[in-house]
Short mmCIF file of C-alpha atoms and ligand atoms in Angstrom, two decimals:
data_model
loop_
_atom_site.label_atom_id
_atom_site.label_comp_id
_atom_site.label_asym_id
_atom_site.label_seq_id
_atom_site.Cartn_x
_atom_site.Cartn_y
_atom_site.Cartn_z
CA UNK A 1 -15.98 17.29 -227.32
CA UNK A 2 -18.31 18.32 -224.48
CA UNK A 3 -18.79 16.60 -221.14
CA UNK A 4 -21.89 17.13 -219.04
CA UNK A 5 -21.50 16.26 -215.36
CA UNK A 6 -25.03 15.87 -214.03
CA UNK A 7 -26.68 16.09 -210.63
CA UNK A 8 -23.61 16.47 -208.43
CA UNK A 9 -23.35 18.67 -205.33
CA UNK A 10 -20.98 21.51 -206.24
CA UNK A 11 -18.78 22.54 -203.33
CA UNK A 12 -16.98 25.86 -203.57
CA UNK A 13 -15.19 27.92 -200.95
CA UNK A 14 -18.45 29.86 -200.38
CA UNK A 15 -21.40 27.51 -200.87
CA UNK A 16 -22.69 24.07 -201.82
CA UNK A 17 -25.51 23.54 -204.34
CA UNK A 18 -26.82 20.87 -206.65
CA UNK A 19 -26.22 21.60 -210.36
CA UNK A 20 -24.97 20.30 -213.69
CA UNK A 21 -21.63 21.39 -215.16
CA UNK A 22 -20.94 21.59 -218.87
CA UNK A 23 -17.33 21.31 -219.96
CA UNK A 24 -16.41 22.38 -223.48
CA UNK A 25 -12.81 22.01 -224.54
CA UNK A 26 -10.58 22.87 -221.59
CA UNK A 27 -13.06 25.15 -219.81
CA UNK A 28 -16.22 25.06 -217.76
CA UNK A 29 -18.76 26.67 -220.07
CA UNK A 30 -22.02 26.46 -218.09
CA UNK A 31 -23.30 25.66 -214.64
CA UNK A 32 -27.05 25.27 -214.17
CA UNK A 33 -30.07 23.11 -213.53
CA UNK A 34 -31.23 20.43 -215.96
CA UNK A 35 -28.69 21.23 -218.68
CA UNK A 36 -29.31 19.26 -221.88
CA UNK A 37 -26.60 19.27 -224.55
CA UNK A 38 -26.87 17.16 -227.67
CA UNK A 39 -23.79 15.03 -228.27
CA UNK A 40 -22.19 15.66 -224.87
CA UNK A 41 -20.77 12.73 -222.95
CA UNK A 42 -22.85 12.53 -219.77
CA UNK A 43 -21.25 11.69 -216.43
CA UNK A 44 -23.80 10.87 -213.72
CA UNK A 45 -22.62 12.43 -210.45
CA UNK A 46 -25.70 11.65 -208.36
CA UNK A 47 -24.67 11.31 -204.72
CA UNK A 48 -21.22 12.75 -205.45
CA UNK A 49 -19.60 16.07 -204.68
CA UNK A 50 -17.95 18.22 -207.32
CA UNK A 51 -14.86 20.07 -206.14
CA UNK A 52 -12.44 22.38 -207.95
CA UNK A 53 -9.15 20.52 -208.48
CA UNK A 54 -6.81 20.84 -205.54
CA UNK A 55 -4.04 23.45 -205.70
CA UNK A 56 -0.96 22.44 -203.69
CA UNK A 57 1.11 25.59 -203.12
CA UNK A 58 4.16 23.80 -201.70
CA UNK A 59 5.75 20.84 -203.48
CA UNK A 60 9.35 19.77 -204.18
CA UNK A 61 10.03 17.50 -207.16
CA UNK A 62 13.30 16.18 -208.55
CA UNK A 63 15.16 18.09 -205.85
CA UNK A 64 18.77 17.03 -205.20
CA UNK A 65 19.71 17.07 -201.52
CA UNK A 66 21.75 15.03 -199.01
CA UNK A 67 23.73 13.49 -201.87
CA UNK A 68 20.55 11.94 -203.27
CA UNK A 69 17.40 13.29 -204.86
CA UNK A 70 13.81 13.31 -203.68
CA UNK A 71 12.12 10.26 -205.04
CA UNK A 72 9.32 11.89 -207.03
CA UNK A 73 10.12 13.73 -210.22
CA UNK A 74 7.76 16.05 -212.06
CA UNK A 75 5.96 13.12 -213.67
CA UNK A 76 5.63 10.71 -210.75
CA UNK A 77 4.83 13.44 -208.23
CA UNK A 78 2.16 15.04 -210.38
CA UNK A 79 0.62 11.65 -211.14
CA UNK A 80 0.36 11.06 -207.37
CA UNK A 81 -1.13 14.54 -206.99
CA UNK A 82 -3.80 13.73 -209.57
CA UNK A 83 -4.78 10.47 -207.87
CA UNK A 84 -5.33 12.50 -204.71
CA UNK A 85 -7.48 15.13 -206.46
CA UNK A 86 -4.82 17.82 -206.94
CA UNK A 87 -4.54 19.26 -210.44
CA UNK A 88 -2.14 22.18 -209.84
CA UNK A 89 1.13 22.14 -207.94
CA UNK A 90 3.65 24.87 -207.23
CA UNK A 91 7.27 23.68 -207.06
CA UNK A 92 10.40 25.65 -206.08
CA UNK A 93 13.27 26.78 -208.30
CA UNK A 94 16.64 26.26 -206.58
CA UNK A 95 18.93 29.24 -207.11
CA UNK A 96 21.79 26.98 -208.25
CA UNK A 97 23.03 28.92 -211.27
CA UNK A 98 24.61 32.38 -211.46
CA UNK A 99 21.41 34.17 -212.44
CA UNK A 100 17.75 33.81 -211.60
CA UNK A 101 16.98 33.44 -215.32
CA UNK A 102 19.36 30.50 -215.77
CA UNK A 103 18.00 28.81 -212.65
CA UNK A 104 14.43 29.18 -213.94
CA UNK A 105 15.40 27.95 -217.42
CA UNK A 106 17.06 24.82 -216.00
CA UNK A 107 14.02 24.15 -213.80
CA UNK A 108 11.70 24.35 -216.84
CA UNK A 109 13.60 21.53 -218.53
CA UNK A 110 13.04 19.24 -215.53
CA UNK A 111 9.42 20.30 -215.00
CA UNK A 112 8.11 19.83 -218.51
CA UNK A 113 7.20 16.18 -217.94
CA UNK A 114 4.55 17.17 -215.39
CA UNK A 115 1.19 15.45 -215.76
CA UNK A 116 -0.83 18.21 -214.04
CA UNK A 117 -0.51 21.98 -214.30
CA UNK A 118 2.38 23.57 -212.47
CA UNK A 119 4.19 26.73 -211.53
CA UNK A 120 7.15 27.63 -209.32
CA UNK A 121 8.31 29.85 -206.50
CA UNK A 122 11.88 31.21 -206.62
CA UNK A 123 14.18 30.32 -203.72
CA UNK A 124 15.99 33.58 -202.97
CA UNK A 125 19.00 32.09 -201.22
CA UNK A 126 21.60 34.68 -202.23
CA UNK A 127 21.19 38.42 -202.36
CA UNK A 128 23.28 41.28 -203.69
CA UNK A 129 22.74 44.33 -205.90
CA UNK A 130 22.97 42.33 -209.12
CA UNK A 131 20.47 39.74 -207.94
CA UNK A 132 18.15 42.50 -206.67
CA UNK A 133 18.22 44.14 -210.09
CA UNK A 134 17.15 40.86 -211.68
CA UNK A 135 14.16 40.27 -209.38
CA UNK A 136 11.63 42.34 -211.41
CA UNK A 137 12.37 40.20 -214.50
CA UNK A 138 10.90 37.17 -212.69
CA UNK A 139 7.46 38.63 -213.34
CA UNK A 140 8.03 38.25 -217.07
CA UNK A 141 8.85 34.60 -216.39
CA UNK A 142 5.50 34.18 -214.58
CA UNK A 143 7.13 33.81 -211.16
CA UNK A 144 5.80 36.21 -208.55
CA UNK A 145 6.94 34.64 -205.26
CA UNK A 146 10.30 34.58 -203.47
CA UNK A 147 11.09 32.09 -200.68
CA UNK A 148 13.57 33.24 -198.05
CA UNK A 149 15.07 31.31 -195.12
CA UNK A 150 16.15 32.36 -191.63
CA UNK A 151 17.84 28.95 -191.21
CA UNK A 152 20.48 26.88 -193.02
CA UNK A 153 23.43 29.10 -192.10
CA UNK A 154 26.02 29.41 -194.84
CA UNK A 155 23.74 27.75 -197.39
CA UNK A 156 20.23 29.07 -197.87
CA UNK A 157 19.85 31.70 -195.15
CA UNK A 158 19.51 35.41 -195.85
CA UNK A 159 20.49 37.93 -193.19
CA UNK A 160 17.65 40.07 -191.81
CA UNK A 161 18.84 43.15 -193.72
CA UNK A 162 18.64 41.27 -197.00
CA UNK A 163 15.21 39.84 -196.13
CA UNK A 164 14.09 43.42 -195.48
CA UNK A 165 15.45 44.56 -198.84
CA UNK A 166 13.84 41.57 -200.59
CA UNK A 167 10.51 42.48 -198.99
CA UNK A 168 10.74 46.01 -200.41
CA UNK A 169 11.63 44.73 -203.89
CA UNK A 170 8.71 42.33 -203.70
CA UNK A 171 6.35 45.14 -202.59
CA UNK A 172 7.45 47.38 -205.45
CA UNK A 173 6.91 44.58 -207.98
CA UNK A 174 3.61 43.13 -206.75
CA UNK A 175 5.40 40.01 -205.55
CA UNK A 176 5.04 37.97 -202.37
CA UNK A 177 7.83 36.85 -200.03
CA UNK A 178 7.43 33.41 -198.42
CA UNK A 179 9.30 32.65 -195.24
CA UNK A 180 10.92 29.49 -193.87
CA UNK A 181 10.98 30.41 -190.18
CA UNK A 182 13.58 28.75 -187.95
CA UNK A 183 16.56 30.15 -186.05
CA UNK A 184 19.69 29.12 -187.98
CA UNK A 185 22.13 30.15 -185.22
CA UNK A 186 20.37 28.13 -182.53
CA UNK A 187 20.13 25.09 -184.84
CA UNK A 188 23.84 25.34 -185.66
CA UNK A 189 24.81 25.46 -181.98
CA UNK A 190 22.48 22.69 -180.80
CA UNK A 191 23.37 20.39 -183.70
CA UNK A 192 27.11 20.69 -183.07
CA UNK A 193 26.56 19.97 -179.36
CA UNK A 194 24.30 16.98 -180.06
CA UNK A 195 26.86 15.42 -182.40
CA UNK A 196 29.70 15.91 -179.88
CA UNK A 197 27.51 14.25 -177.24
CA UNK A 198 27.05 11.25 -179.55
CA UNK A 199 23.33 11.68 -180.21
CA UNK A 200 22.47 10.00 -183.50
CA UNK A 201 18.75 9.19 -183.49
CA UNK A 202 15.93 10.92 -185.43
CA UNK A 203 14.40 12.57 -182.36
CA UNK A 204 17.51 14.79 -182.20
CA UNK A 205 16.44 16.30 -185.49
CA UNK A 206 13.54 17.89 -183.59
CA UNK A 207 15.50 18.55 -180.41
CA UNK A 208 18.06 20.64 -182.30
CA UNK A 209 15.39 22.67 -184.13
CA UNK A 210 13.26 24.07 -181.27
CA UNK A 211 9.82 25.59 -181.75
CA UNK A 212 10.87 28.91 -180.20
CA UNK A 213 13.17 29.42 -183.20
CA UNK A 214 10.17 29.17 -185.51
CA UNK A 215 8.13 31.50 -183.30
CA UNK A 216 10.71 34.26 -182.93
CA UNK A 217 11.74 34.05 -186.57
CA UNK A 218 8.10 34.34 -187.68
CA UNK A 219 7.52 37.40 -185.50
CA UNK A 220 10.85 38.92 -186.59
CA UNK A 221 9.88 38.54 -190.25
CA UNK A 222 6.37 39.93 -189.62
CA UNK A 223 8.03 43.00 -188.10
CA UNK A 224 10.31 43.33 -191.14
CA UNK A 225 7.28 43.00 -193.43
CA UNK A 226 5.37 45.63 -191.46
CA UNK A 227 8.34 47.99 -191.67
CA UNK A 228 8.66 47.37 -195.40
CA UNK A 229 4.87 47.63 -195.85
CA UNK A 230 5.04 44.35 -197.77
CA UNK A 231 2.97 41.17 -197.64
CA UNK A 232 4.48 37.98 -196.24
CA UNK A 233 3.40 34.31 -196.36
CA UNK A 234 4.66 31.95 -193.66
CA UNK A 235 5.24 28.45 -195.08
CA UNK A 236 4.96 25.09 -193.32
CA UNK A 237 3.68 26.40 -189.96
CA UNK A 238 4.41 23.75 -187.36
CA UNK A 239 4.33 25.41 -183.92
CA UNK A 240 1.45 26.69 -181.79
CA UNK A 241 3.39 29.91 -181.18
CA UNK A 242 3.51 30.61 -184.91
CA UNK A 243 -0.28 30.55 -184.98
CA UNK A 244 -0.31 32.93 -182.01
CA UNK A 245 2.12 35.29 -183.77
CA UNK A 246 0.18 35.14 -187.03
CA UNK A 247 -3.05 35.92 -185.21
CA UNK A 248 -1.36 38.77 -183.32
CA UNK A 249 0.01 40.26 -186.54
CA UNK A 250 -3.22 39.89 -188.49
CA UNK A 251 -5.24 41.46 -185.67
CA UNK A 252 -2.96 44.48 -186.04
CA UNK A 253 -3.67 44.73 -189.76
CA UNK A 254 -0.38 43.32 -191.05
CA UNK A 255 -0.49 41.79 -194.53
CA UNK A 256 0.61 38.37 -193.36
CA UNK A 257 -0.72 34.93 -194.21
CA UNK A 258 0.14 31.37 -193.32
CA UNK A 259 0.24 27.81 -194.56
CA UNK A 260 0.45 24.57 -192.63
CA UNK A 261 0.82 20.99 -193.87
CA UNK A 262 -0.98 17.78 -192.83
CA UNK A 263 2.08 16.32 -191.08
CA UNK A 264 2.00 19.16 -188.53
CA UNK A 265 -1.67 18.46 -187.76
CA UNK A 266 -1.22 14.79 -186.86
CA UNK A 267 2.31 13.78 -185.90
CA UNK A 268 4.61 14.53 -182.97
CA UNK A 269 8.13 13.96 -181.67
CA UNK A 270 6.85 10.61 -180.38
CA UNK A 271 6.77 9.45 -184.00
CA UNK A 272 10.45 10.34 -184.32
CA UNK A 273 11.15 8.05 -181.35
CA UNK A 274 9.67 5.03 -183.15
CA UNK A 275 12.14 2.45 -184.53
CA UNK A 276 11.27 3.75 -188.02
CA UNK A 277 11.27 7.39 -186.83
CA UNK A 278 13.35 8.55 -189.81
CA UNK A 279 10.15 8.35 -191.88
CA UNK A 280 8.92 11.46 -190.00
CA UNK A 281 12.08 13.55 -190.38
CA UNK A 282 11.23 16.81 -192.08
CA UNK A 283 12.26 20.44 -191.63
CA UNK A 284 10.82 22.12 -189.70
CA UNK A 285 10.13 19.09 -187.50
CA UNK A 286 6.86 17.67 -186.23
CA UNK A 287 6.28 18.81 -182.63
CA UNK A 288 3.69 18.08 -179.91
CA UNK A 289 -0.02 17.35 -179.53
CA UNK A 290 -0.55 20.91 -178.27
CA UNK A 291 0.99 22.20 -181.51
CA UNK A 292 -1.26 19.89 -183.56
CA UNK A 293 -4.34 21.26 -181.76
CA UNK A 294 -3.42 24.93 -182.13
CA UNK A 295 -2.72 24.44 -185.84
CA UNK A 296 -6.16 22.81 -186.25
CA UNK A 297 -7.67 25.85 -184.55
CA UNK A 298 -5.73 28.07 -186.95
CA UNK A 299 -7.01 26.31 -190.07
CA UNK A 300 -10.59 26.00 -188.83
CA UNK A 301 -10.83 29.51 -187.42
CA UNK A 302 -9.31 31.43 -190.33
CA UNK A 303 -5.92 32.49 -188.96
CA UNK A 304 -4.21 30.11 -191.43
CA UNK A 305 -5.18 30.49 -195.10
CA UNK A 306 -3.84 27.37 -196.84
CA UNK A 307 -2.83 23.76 -196.39
CA UNK A 308 0.00 22.66 -198.69
CA UNK A 309 2.08 19.51 -198.32
CA UNK A 310 5.78 20.37 -198.52
CA UNK A 311 5.88 17.09 -200.46
CA UNK A 312 9.56 16.10 -200.59
CA UNK A 313 9.60 12.30 -200.45
CA UNK A 314 12.46 9.88 -199.92
CA UNK A 315 12.56 6.12 -199.66
CA UNK A 316 12.68 4.74 -196.12
CA UNK A 317 14.94 1.97 -197.39
CA UNK A 318 16.46 3.14 -200.65
CA UNK A 319 18.49 -0.04 -201.06
CA UNK A 320 15.37 -2.13 -201.71
CA UNK A 321 13.57 -1.56 -205.02
CA UNK A 322 9.83 -1.06 -205.32
CA UNK A 323 7.88 -1.62 -208.51
CA UNK A 324 6.79 1.63 -210.14
CA UNK A 325 4.78 1.31 -213.36
CA UNK A 326 6.05 -2.25 -213.57
CA UNK A 327 9.75 -1.39 -213.24
CA UNK A 328 12.02 -1.73 -210.19
CA UNK A 329 13.09 1.60 -208.68
CA UNK A 330 15.31 2.29 -205.65
CA UNK A 331 16.62 5.75 -204.74
CA UNK A 332 18.91 6.34 -201.73
CA UNK A 333 16.82 7.75 -198.91
CA UNK A 334 16.41 7.83 -195.16
CA UNK A 335 18.90 4.97 -194.59
CA UNK A 336 21.67 7.49 -195.37
CA UNK A 337 21.15 8.84 -191.85
CA UNK A 338 21.02 5.52 -190.00
CA UNK A 339 24.03 6.53 -187.87
CA UNK A 340 23.64 10.31 -187.88
CA UNK A 341 20.37 12.24 -187.70
CA UNK A 342 21.91 15.17 -189.61
CA UNK A 343 22.29 12.93 -192.67
CA UNK A 344 18.65 11.81 -192.85
CA UNK A 345 17.14 13.44 -195.96
CA UNK A 346 14.56 15.79 -194.46
CA UNK A 347 11.30 15.52 -196.28
CA UNK A 348 8.06 13.57 -196.43
CA UNK A 349 5.66 12.28 -199.08
CA UNK A 350 2.20 13.90 -199.07
CA UNK A 351 1.08 15.47 -202.36
CA UNK A 352 -1.44 12.69 -203.04
CA UNK A 353 -2.47 12.21 -199.42
CA UNK A 354 -3.57 15.77 -198.70
CA UNK A 355 -7.20 15.76 -199.84
CA UNK A 356 -8.18 12.23 -198.78
CA UNK A 357 -6.58 12.61 -195.33
CA UNK A 358 -8.01 16.09 -194.68
CA UNK A 359 -11.48 15.15 -195.87
CA UNK A 360 -11.84 12.37 -193.32
CA UNK A 361 -10.03 14.09 -190.46
CA UNK A 362 -11.34 17.57 -191.16
CA UNK A 363 -14.74 17.40 -192.86
CA UNK A 364 -15.65 13.92 -191.59
CA UNK A 365 -14.83 14.85 -188.00
CA UNK A 366 -16.74 18.14 -188.18
CA UNK A 367 -13.63 20.31 -187.69
CA UNK A 368 -13.98 21.84 -191.18
CA UNK A 369 -16.98 22.48 -193.39
CA UNK A 370 -16.65 21.11 -196.91
CA UNK A 371 -16.45 24.76 -198.07
CA UNK A 372 -13.58 25.57 -195.72
CA UNK A 373 -11.84 22.39 -196.97
CA UNK A 374 -12.09 23.70 -200.55
CA UNK A 375 -10.91 27.17 -199.49
CA UNK A 376 -7.82 25.80 -197.70
CA UNK A 377 -6.79 23.27 -200.33
CA UNK A 378 -7.76 24.94 -203.62
CA UNK A 379 -9.36 28.39 -203.72
CA UNK A 380 -7.14 30.26 -201.25
CA UNK A 381 -3.86 28.97 -202.72
CA UNK A 382 -5.14 29.88 -206.21
CA UNK A 383 -6.00 33.41 -205.05
CA UNK A 384 -2.83 34.06 -203.03
CA UNK A 385 -0.59 32.80 -205.82
CA UNK A 386 -2.22 34.65 -208.72
CA UNK A 387 -4.03 31.77 -210.40
CA UNK A 388 -7.66 32.53 -209.54
CA UNK A 389 -10.23 32.14 -211.11
CA UNK A 390 -8.48 30.09 -213.77
CA UNK A 391 -7.74 27.62 -210.95
CA UNK A 392 -9.47 27.04 -207.62
CA UNK A 393 -12.95 27.88 -208.91
CA UNK A 394 -16.04 26.25 -210.38
CA UNK A 395 -17.36 29.05 -212.58
CA UNK A 396 -17.89 29.44 -216.33
CA UNK A 397 -14.54 30.36 -217.86
CA UNK A 398 -12.44 28.49 -215.28
CA UNK A 399 -10.21 25.64 -216.36
CA UNK A 400 -12.22 22.44 -216.14
CA UNK A 401 -10.09 21.01 -213.32
CA UNK A 402 -12.79 19.04 -211.59
CA UNK A 403 -12.81 16.34 -208.94
CA UNK A 404 -15.82 14.08 -208.67
CA UNK A 405 -15.60 13.19 -205.00
CA UNK A 406 -17.28 10.14 -203.53
CA UNK A 407 -18.03 11.10 -199.92
CA UNK A 408 -19.12 7.54 -199.06
CA UNK A 409 -16.11 5.65 -200.40
CA UNK A 410 -14.33 3.78 -197.60
CA UNK A 411 -10.71 2.70 -197.92
CA UNK A 412 -7.90 1.48 -195.76
CA UNK A 413 -5.33 4.02 -196.91
CA UNK A 414 -1.60 3.50 -197.32
CA UNK A 415 1.28 3.09 -199.70
CA UNK A 416 -0.68 0.80 -202.03
CA UNK A 417 -3.28 3.52 -202.73
CA UNK A 418 -1.16 6.64 -202.63
CA UNK A 419 0.87 6.45 -205.90
CA UNK A 420 3.76 8.50 -204.49
CA UNK A 421 7.05 6.96 -205.66
CA UNK A 422 8.36 5.82 -202.31
CA UNK A 423 8.23 2.72 -200.14
CA UNK A 424 6.09 4.04 -197.28
CA UNK A 425 3.13 6.18 -196.39
CA UNK A 426 2.69 8.20 -193.19
CA UNK A 427 -0.99 7.30 -193.02
CA UNK A 428 -0.58 3.53 -193.41
CA UNK A 429 -3.71 1.70 -192.32
CA UNK A 430 -5.81 4.84 -191.68
CA UNK A 431 -9.51 4.20 -192.32
CA UNK A 432 -10.78 6.94 -194.63
CA UNK A 433 -14.27 7.80 -195.83
CA UNK A 434 -14.31 10.00 -198.94
CA UNK A 435 -12.01 9.69 -201.97
CA UNK A 436 -11.71 11.14 -205.47
CA UNK A 437 -13.63 9.08 -208.01
CA UNK A 438 -12.77 10.92 -211.24
CA UNK A 439 -10.31 13.75 -211.81
CA UNK A 440 -10.39 16.08 -214.81
CA UNK A 441 -7.51 18.29 -215.90
CA UNK A 442 -8.63 21.03 -218.30
CA UNK A 443 -11.55 18.87 -219.43
CA UNK A 444 -9.64 15.58 -219.83
CA UNK A 445 -10.38 12.75 -217.43
CA UNK A 446 -6.93 11.78 -216.08
CA UNK A 447 -7.98 9.57 -213.16
CA UNK A 448 -10.97 7.27 -213.35
CA UNK A 449 -11.32 5.24 -210.16
CA UNK A 450 -8.02 3.36 -209.95
CA UNK A 451 -7.17 3.91 -213.62
CA UNK A 452 -4.48 6.35 -214.74
CA UNK A 453 -5.40 8.10 -217.98
CA UNK A 454 -2.96 11.01 -217.68
CA UNK A 455 0.36 11.38 -219.43
CA UNK A 456 3.77 12.86 -218.77
CA UNK A 457 4.03 16.29 -220.39
CA UNK A 458 0.29 17.02 -220.40
CA UNK A 459 0.63 19.53 -217.56
CA UNK A 460 1.01 23.17 -218.56
CA UNK A 461 3.27 25.77 -216.97
CA UNK A 462 1.10 28.42 -215.33
CA UNK A 463 2.57 31.92 -215.44
CA UNK A 464 1.23 33.75 -212.39
CA UNK A 465 -0.06 37.29 -212.04
CA UNK A 466 1.70 39.83 -209.83
CA UNK A 467 -0.38 41.82 -207.37
CA UNK A 468 -2.39 38.91 -206.04
CA UNK A 469 -4.57 39.67 -203.01
CA UNK A 470 -3.71 39.28 -199.36
CA UNK A 471 -6.42 37.09 -197.82
N1 DUC B 1 11.96 23.56 -196.29
C1 DUC B 1 11.02 23.18 -197.09
O1 DUC B 1 10.11 23.95 -197.38
N2 DUC B 1 11.03 21.94 -197.62
C2 DUC B 1 12.05 21.01 -197.38
C3 DUC B 1 13.08 21.42 -196.41
C4 DUC B 1 12.97 22.81 -195.94
O2 DUC B 1 13.81 23.26 -195.20
ZN1 ZN B 2 11.19 25.52 -195.89
ZN1 ZN B 3 9.31 22.97 -198.78
#
């Protein structure tokens, strides 16, 4: 079965041009002017833009934490992704079993109900000789990225010496280390003091995780990467100083890259001080308007390469069911921390919001060109994570992951439109112009306006190539 998408404006990371796209089977087979194909189903895209499906490089699904679990699993989260124009997500494997292999195998069982294509990063949260010897085998499992943490003392954190060793293993195996940059020692001290002083409210989540910890930890890790001659990718950048450090390191030729997330572009500690401030609790925390502005400069100016979401949703009130696909669902969430900010599950919904929110606030406001928008949300993540040009591209031979984007569509956005399985949306009531109209996954239309045509299990695991480029 062939589909011919006619007269749309193709938007890639490099250019925009009017053309027709022919999809045969799961692939784009031709792009050109006035294509005529007998028997093809024709989709008229006049007045619409044609984007490569979004690639979200930072998503958490079905992740147990804080005695509960994040409220989207691999089906509900990928369905929400699709409604927002994202057709590939990269999740994280928790290193919860004795070996990397067992941890990956267990993750595969949970992930196989995904409705869009998916891959995973490995959380490297323990390190010894035996684990080091197993790292090269991850390549055979299609996993070429290792996330390390300088925070979460006694749980997820690796000491600097082990991060340095991990960087060298990654270098020797064409893999990429990703860094969660915060200062675990400072957080431990400030949190203990805050609790003794009787501070319970969400704003203390941010006050005990200061921006300087992110800044010094980022620079420390860049120095380790330079010494190891290895690439490094800084996840969820949230502080102006991180952008400064990334720029400083890149200007000196270091192989370092960065990602931010929409929440760090819009929200501040003031949101944590609202009566419903727990909705904004995530780690690292949202910071100040000056941080928002510097991060915007970073994404617009090229210092930052990608925008992911760090999607890790919880209910605001997990005692009150919502209807999801006609059935009541309630999952314990932010209310767990009503009396203690350290018990608020730290994560936010966002996988479906990313493209609609960034289109209006970035492209609509003139901060980003449509091409830069595609680079940040699709092409660059596909390149950095070894999926390009199968993903992130509109060229013959690419997977036909295509978003027909209506740049004129106006909506009042919020929980009713977002499809994430939770009871709130950070962008409630925002007026947006520009939304996905149809979304294709490998040639199949899975979202058509408000209609869901996708299915659990239709997503494919994407093994990723080692040796991906540093952008
Ligand atoms: N880091 C993440 O990337 N996501 C959730 C929490 C965290 O610490
Ligand atoms: Zn993190
Ligand atoms: Zn994350």
